[in-house]
Coordinates of C-alpha atoms in Angstrom, one line a residue:
X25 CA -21.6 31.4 17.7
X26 CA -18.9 33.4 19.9
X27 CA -19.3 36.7 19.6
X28 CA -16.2 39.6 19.2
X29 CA -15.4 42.9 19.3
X30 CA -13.5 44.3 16.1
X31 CA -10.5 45.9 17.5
X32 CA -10.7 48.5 20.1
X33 CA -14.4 49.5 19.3
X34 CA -18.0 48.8 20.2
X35 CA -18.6 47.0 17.4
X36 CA -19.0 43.0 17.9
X37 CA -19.3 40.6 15.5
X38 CA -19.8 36.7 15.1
X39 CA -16.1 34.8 15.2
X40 CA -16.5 33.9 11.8
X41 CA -18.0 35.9 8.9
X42 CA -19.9 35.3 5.9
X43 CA -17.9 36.3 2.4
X44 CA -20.9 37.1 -0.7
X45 CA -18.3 37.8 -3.5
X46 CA -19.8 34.7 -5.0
X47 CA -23.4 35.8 -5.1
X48 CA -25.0 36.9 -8.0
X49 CA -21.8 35.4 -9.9
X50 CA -21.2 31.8 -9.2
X51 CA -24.0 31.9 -6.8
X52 CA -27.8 32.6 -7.4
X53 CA -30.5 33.7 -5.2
X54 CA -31.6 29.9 -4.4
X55 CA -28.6 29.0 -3.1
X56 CA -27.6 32.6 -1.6
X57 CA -30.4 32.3 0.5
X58 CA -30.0 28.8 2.2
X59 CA -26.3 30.2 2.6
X60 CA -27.7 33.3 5.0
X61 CA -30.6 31.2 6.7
X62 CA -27.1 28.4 7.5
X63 CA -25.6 31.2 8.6
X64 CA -27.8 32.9 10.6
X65 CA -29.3 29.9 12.5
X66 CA -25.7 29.2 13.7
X67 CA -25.1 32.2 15.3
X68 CA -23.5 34.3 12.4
X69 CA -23.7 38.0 12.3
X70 CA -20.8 39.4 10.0
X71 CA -21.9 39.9 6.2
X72 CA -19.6 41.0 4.3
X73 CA -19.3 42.4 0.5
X74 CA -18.3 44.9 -1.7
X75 CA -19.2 47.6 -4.1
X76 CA -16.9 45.6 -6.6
X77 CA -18.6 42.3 -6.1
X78 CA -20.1 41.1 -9.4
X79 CA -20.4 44.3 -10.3
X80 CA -22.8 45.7 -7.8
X81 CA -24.6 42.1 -7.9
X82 CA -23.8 41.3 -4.8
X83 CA -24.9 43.8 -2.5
X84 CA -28.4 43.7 -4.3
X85 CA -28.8 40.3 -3.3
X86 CA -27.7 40.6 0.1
X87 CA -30.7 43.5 0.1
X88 CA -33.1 41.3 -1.3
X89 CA -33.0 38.7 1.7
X90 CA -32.3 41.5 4.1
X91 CA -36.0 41.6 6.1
X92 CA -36.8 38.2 4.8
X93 CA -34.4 36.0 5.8
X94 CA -33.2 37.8 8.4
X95 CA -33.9 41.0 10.7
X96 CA -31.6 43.9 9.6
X97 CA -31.0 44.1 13.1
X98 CA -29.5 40.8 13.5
X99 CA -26.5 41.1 11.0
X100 CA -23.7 43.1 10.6
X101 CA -23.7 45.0 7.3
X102 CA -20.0 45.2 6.1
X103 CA -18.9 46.5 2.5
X104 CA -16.0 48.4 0.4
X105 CA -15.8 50.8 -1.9
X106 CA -12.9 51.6 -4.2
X107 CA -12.9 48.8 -7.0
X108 CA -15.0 48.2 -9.7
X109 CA -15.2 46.9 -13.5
X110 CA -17.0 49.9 -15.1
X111 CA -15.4 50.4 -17.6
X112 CA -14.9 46.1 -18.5
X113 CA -11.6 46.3 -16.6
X114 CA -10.5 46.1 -12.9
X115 CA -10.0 49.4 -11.8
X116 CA -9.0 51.2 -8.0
X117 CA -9.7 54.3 -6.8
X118 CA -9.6 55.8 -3.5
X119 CA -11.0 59.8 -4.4
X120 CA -13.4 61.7 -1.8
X121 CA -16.5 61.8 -5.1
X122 CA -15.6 57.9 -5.9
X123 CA -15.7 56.8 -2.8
X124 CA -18.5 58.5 -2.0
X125 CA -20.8 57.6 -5.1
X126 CA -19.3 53.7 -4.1
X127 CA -21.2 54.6 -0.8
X128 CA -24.3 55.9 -1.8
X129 CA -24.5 53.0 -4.4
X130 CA -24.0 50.3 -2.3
X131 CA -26.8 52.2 0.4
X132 CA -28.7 51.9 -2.6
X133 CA -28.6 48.2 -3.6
X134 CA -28.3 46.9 -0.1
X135 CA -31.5 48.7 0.3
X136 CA -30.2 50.3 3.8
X137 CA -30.2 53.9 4.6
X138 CA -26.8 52.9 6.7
X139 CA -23.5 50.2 7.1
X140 CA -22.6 49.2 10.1
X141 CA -19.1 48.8 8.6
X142 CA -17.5 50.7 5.3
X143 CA -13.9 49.7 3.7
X144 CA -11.7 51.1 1.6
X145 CA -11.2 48.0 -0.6
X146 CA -7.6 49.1 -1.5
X147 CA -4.8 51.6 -1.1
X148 CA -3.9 53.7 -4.3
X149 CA -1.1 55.2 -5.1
X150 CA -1.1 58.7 -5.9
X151 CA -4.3 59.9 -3.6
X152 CA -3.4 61.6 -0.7
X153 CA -4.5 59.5 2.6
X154 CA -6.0 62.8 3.8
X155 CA -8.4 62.8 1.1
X156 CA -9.4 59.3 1.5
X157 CA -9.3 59.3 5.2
X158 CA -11.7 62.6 5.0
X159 CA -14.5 60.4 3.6
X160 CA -13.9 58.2 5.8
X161 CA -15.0 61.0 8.3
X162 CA -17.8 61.8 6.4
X163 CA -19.4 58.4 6.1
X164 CA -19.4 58.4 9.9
X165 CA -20.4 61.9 10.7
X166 CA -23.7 61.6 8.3
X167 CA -24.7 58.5 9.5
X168 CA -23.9 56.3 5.7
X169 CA -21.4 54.3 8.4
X170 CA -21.4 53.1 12.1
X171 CA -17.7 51.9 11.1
X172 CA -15.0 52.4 9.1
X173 CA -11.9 50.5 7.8
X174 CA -9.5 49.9 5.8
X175 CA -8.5 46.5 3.2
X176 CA -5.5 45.4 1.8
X177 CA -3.1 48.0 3.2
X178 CA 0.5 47.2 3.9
X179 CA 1.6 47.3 7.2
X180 CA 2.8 50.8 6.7
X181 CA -0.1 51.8 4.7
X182 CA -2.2 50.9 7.7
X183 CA -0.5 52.1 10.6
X184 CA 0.0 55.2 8.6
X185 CA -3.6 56.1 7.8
X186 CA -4.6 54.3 11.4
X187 CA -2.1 56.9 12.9
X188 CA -3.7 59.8 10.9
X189 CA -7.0 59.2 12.2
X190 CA -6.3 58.8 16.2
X191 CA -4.0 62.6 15.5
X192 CA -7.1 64.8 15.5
X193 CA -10.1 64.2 18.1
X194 CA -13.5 63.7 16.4
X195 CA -12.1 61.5 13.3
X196 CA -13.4 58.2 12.4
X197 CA -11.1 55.6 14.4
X198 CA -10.6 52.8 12.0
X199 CA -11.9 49.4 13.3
X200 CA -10.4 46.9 10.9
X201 CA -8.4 45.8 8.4
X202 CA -9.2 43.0 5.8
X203 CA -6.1 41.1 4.8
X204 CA -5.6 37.9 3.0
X205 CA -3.9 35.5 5.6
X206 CA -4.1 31.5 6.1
X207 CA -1.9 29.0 6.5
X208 CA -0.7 28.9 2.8
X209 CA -0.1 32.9 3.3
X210 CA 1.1 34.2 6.6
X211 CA 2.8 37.1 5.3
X212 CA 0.7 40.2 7.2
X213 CA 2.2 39.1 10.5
X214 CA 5.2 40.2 9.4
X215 CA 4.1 44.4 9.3
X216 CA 0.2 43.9 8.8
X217 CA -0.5 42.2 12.5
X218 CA 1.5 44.2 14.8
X219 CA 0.3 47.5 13.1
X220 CA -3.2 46.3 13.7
X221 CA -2.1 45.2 17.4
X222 CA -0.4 48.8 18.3
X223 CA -3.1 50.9 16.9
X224 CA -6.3 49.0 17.6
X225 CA -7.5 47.4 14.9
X226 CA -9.2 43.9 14.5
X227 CA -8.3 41.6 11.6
X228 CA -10.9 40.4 9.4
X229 CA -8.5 37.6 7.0
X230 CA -10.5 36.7 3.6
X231 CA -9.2 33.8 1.6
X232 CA -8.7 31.6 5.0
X233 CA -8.8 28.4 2.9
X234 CA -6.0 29.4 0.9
X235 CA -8.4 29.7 -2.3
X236 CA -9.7 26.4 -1.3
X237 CA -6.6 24.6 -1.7
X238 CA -6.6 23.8 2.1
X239 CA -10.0 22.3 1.9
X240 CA -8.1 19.2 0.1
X241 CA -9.8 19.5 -3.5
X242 CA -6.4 20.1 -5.1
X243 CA -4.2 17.5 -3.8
X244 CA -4.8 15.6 -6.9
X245 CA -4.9 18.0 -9.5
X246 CA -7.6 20.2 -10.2
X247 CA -11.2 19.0 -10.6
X248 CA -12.5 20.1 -14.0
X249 CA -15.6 21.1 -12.5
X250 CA -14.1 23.5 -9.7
X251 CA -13.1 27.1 -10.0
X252 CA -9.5 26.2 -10.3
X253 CA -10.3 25.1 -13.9
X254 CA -10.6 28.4 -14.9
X255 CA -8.1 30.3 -16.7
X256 CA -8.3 33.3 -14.2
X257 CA -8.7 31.6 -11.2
X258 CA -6.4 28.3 -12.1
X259 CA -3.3 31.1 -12.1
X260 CA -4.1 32.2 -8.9
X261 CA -4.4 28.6 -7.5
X262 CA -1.1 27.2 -9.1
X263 CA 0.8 29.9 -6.6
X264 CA -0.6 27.6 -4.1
X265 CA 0.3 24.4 -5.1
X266 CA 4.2 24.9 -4.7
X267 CA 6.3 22.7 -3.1
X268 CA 6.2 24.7 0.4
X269 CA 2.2 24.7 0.5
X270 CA 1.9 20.8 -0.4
X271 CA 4.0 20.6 2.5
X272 CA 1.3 22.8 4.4
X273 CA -1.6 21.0 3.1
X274 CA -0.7 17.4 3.8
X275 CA -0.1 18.5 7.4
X276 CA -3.4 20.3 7.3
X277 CA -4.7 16.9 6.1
X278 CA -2.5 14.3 8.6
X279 CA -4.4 16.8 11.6
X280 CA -7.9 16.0 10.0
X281 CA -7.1 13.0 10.2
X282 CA -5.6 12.7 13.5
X283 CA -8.2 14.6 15.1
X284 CA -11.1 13.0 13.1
X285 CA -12.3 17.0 11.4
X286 CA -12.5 17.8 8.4
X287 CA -9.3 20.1 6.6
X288 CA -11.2 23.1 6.2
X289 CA -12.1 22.7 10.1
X290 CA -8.3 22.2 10.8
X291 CA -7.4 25.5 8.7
X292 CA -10.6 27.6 9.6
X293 CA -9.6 27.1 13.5
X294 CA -5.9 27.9 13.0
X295 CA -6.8 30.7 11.5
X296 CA -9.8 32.2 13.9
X297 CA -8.1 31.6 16.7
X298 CA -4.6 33.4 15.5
X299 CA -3.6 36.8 17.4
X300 CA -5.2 40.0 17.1
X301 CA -8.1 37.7 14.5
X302 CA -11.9 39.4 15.1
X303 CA -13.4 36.7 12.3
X304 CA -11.8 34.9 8.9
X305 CA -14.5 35.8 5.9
X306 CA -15.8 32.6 4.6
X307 CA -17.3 32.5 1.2
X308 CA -18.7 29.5 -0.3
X309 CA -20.1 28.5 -3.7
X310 CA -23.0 26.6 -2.2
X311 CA -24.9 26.1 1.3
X312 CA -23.2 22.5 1.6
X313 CA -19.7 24.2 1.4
X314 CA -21.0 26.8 4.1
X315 CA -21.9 24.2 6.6
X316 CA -19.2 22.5 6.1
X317 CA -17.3 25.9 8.0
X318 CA -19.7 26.1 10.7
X319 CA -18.9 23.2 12.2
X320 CA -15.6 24.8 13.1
X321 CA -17.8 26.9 15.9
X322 CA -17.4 24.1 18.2
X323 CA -13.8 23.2 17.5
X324 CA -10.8 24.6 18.9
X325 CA -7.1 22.7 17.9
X326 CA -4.9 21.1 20.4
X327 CA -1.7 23.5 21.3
X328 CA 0.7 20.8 19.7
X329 CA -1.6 20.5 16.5
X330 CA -1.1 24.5 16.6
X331 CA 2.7 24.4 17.0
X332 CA 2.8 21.8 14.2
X333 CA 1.2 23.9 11.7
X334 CA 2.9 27.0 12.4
X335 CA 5.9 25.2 12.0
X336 CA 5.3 23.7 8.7
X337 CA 3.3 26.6 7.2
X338 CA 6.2 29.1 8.6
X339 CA 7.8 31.4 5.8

């Protein structure tokens, strides 16, 4: 697998990333691990998860197959700190001793003594970005982090604490953002892209499949047996399944067809290959739905298929 750097740092990664919120949740060990030894014997390099996954399940899985599946040496460690369900609600934070103790946590379940990439999952409202950048700076200077960045920040929110960091020599640079963007949701490149363009930063999109509605497995109502049958997650899909993004996913589909792929190839390589992109997180249920996205390595969409798309999918 293609390797790239993430934004205008050292720091290179596979083209296309492995996404774990799943694990420990909707995926068990069995299947977790057939998902990293897919992943890995492709090429793939970029792990990513959270603090906030399952409730700390997560990491602790990806620890437990870290020297057994594969070398530490031969991923990228990336994680986030600032959401959680401690308290049996979703909560945000972004405080120097929360984000901290997020850190030290997730060093502690991942069973690492360092990331090569730390987040801040969120922006919050309220906590000065000095204070959160600050432990930002921290995590770097003590060795917790070889990276830092920053997820779900508006474009201003981004370019504001990106801007804050590049003022002062000797603070942690940010190296990405992780947004939300696919071809169902294009709406960082309105603030989101060109902040990350000015100031250096590479763009790591989760939720490229549009919540799996651009795999196809919605285009004739909702399979009782999928996560879109859930209350919860059965909200979030019907915002997809508008009149604009069935419009989107029967072009997505009229490409597979056309170019004899799959739909989750068509939207995967739209995605990946979209300006100022470092690697779309995929996360998958099962190792079948995982190899299903690594065939995508070898792909890359005709220029009129592109211009199609962008068209169809444009806001």
């Amino acid at each position: 697998m293609q390797q790239r750097a993430v934004g205008a740092t050292g720091l290179t990664v596979s083209r296309l990333g492995l996404g774990t919120m799943s694990w420990g949740r909707e995926t068990d060990e069995h299947e977790a691990r057939d998902q990293l030894i897919a992943f890995a014997e492709a090429g793939g390099t970029l792990v990513d998860t959270a603090a906030g996954y399952a409730d700390g399940a997560s990491e602790e899985m990806v620890g437990r197959l870290i020297g057994d599946v594969v070398a530490r040496d031969e991923i990228v460690i990336a994680t986030k700190g600032g959401i959680s369900r401690r308290r049996g609600e979703r909560e945000t934070y972004a405080s120097r001793g929360r984000l901290l103790a997020d850190l030290d946590a997730s060093l502690r379940r991942l069973g690492v003594d360092h990331v090569d990439l730390w987040q801040v999952h969120t922006w919050v409202d309220g906590v000065p970005i000095e204070e959160t950048m600050t432990v930002l700076d921290h995590a770097v200077a003590t060795g917790r982090a070889s990276y830092v960045g920053v997820s779900n920040y508006t474009g201003w929110q981004t370019a504001q604490a990106a801007t804050w960091q590049r003022a002062v020599p000797g603070r942690a640079v940010l190296a990405s953002t992780q947004m939300e963007y696919s071809l169902v949701n294009r709406r960082i490149e309105s603030d989101v892209v060109p902040a990350a363009a000015a100031l250096g930063l590479g763009i790591l999109p989760w939720s490229p499949l549009g919540h799996g509605v651009l795999t196809g497995k919605y285009r004739n109502g909702i399979p009782s047996d999928s996560r879109g049958a859930s209350e919860s997650y059965g909200r979030l899909i019907e915002r997809y399944l508008d009149t604009r993004c069935q419009g989107v996913i029967e072009a997505v589909a009229k490409a597979a067809d056309g170019l004899g792929w799959s739909m989750t190839e068509v939207a995967l390589a739209w995605v990946r290959d979209r300006p100022g992109v470092t690697a779309p997180i995929v996360g998958a249920r099962t190792a079948k739905q995982l190899l299903g996205a690594l065939g995508v390595e070898e792909l890359t969409l005709p220029p009129e298929i592109v211009a199609a798309l962008d068209d169809v999918s444009e806001d």
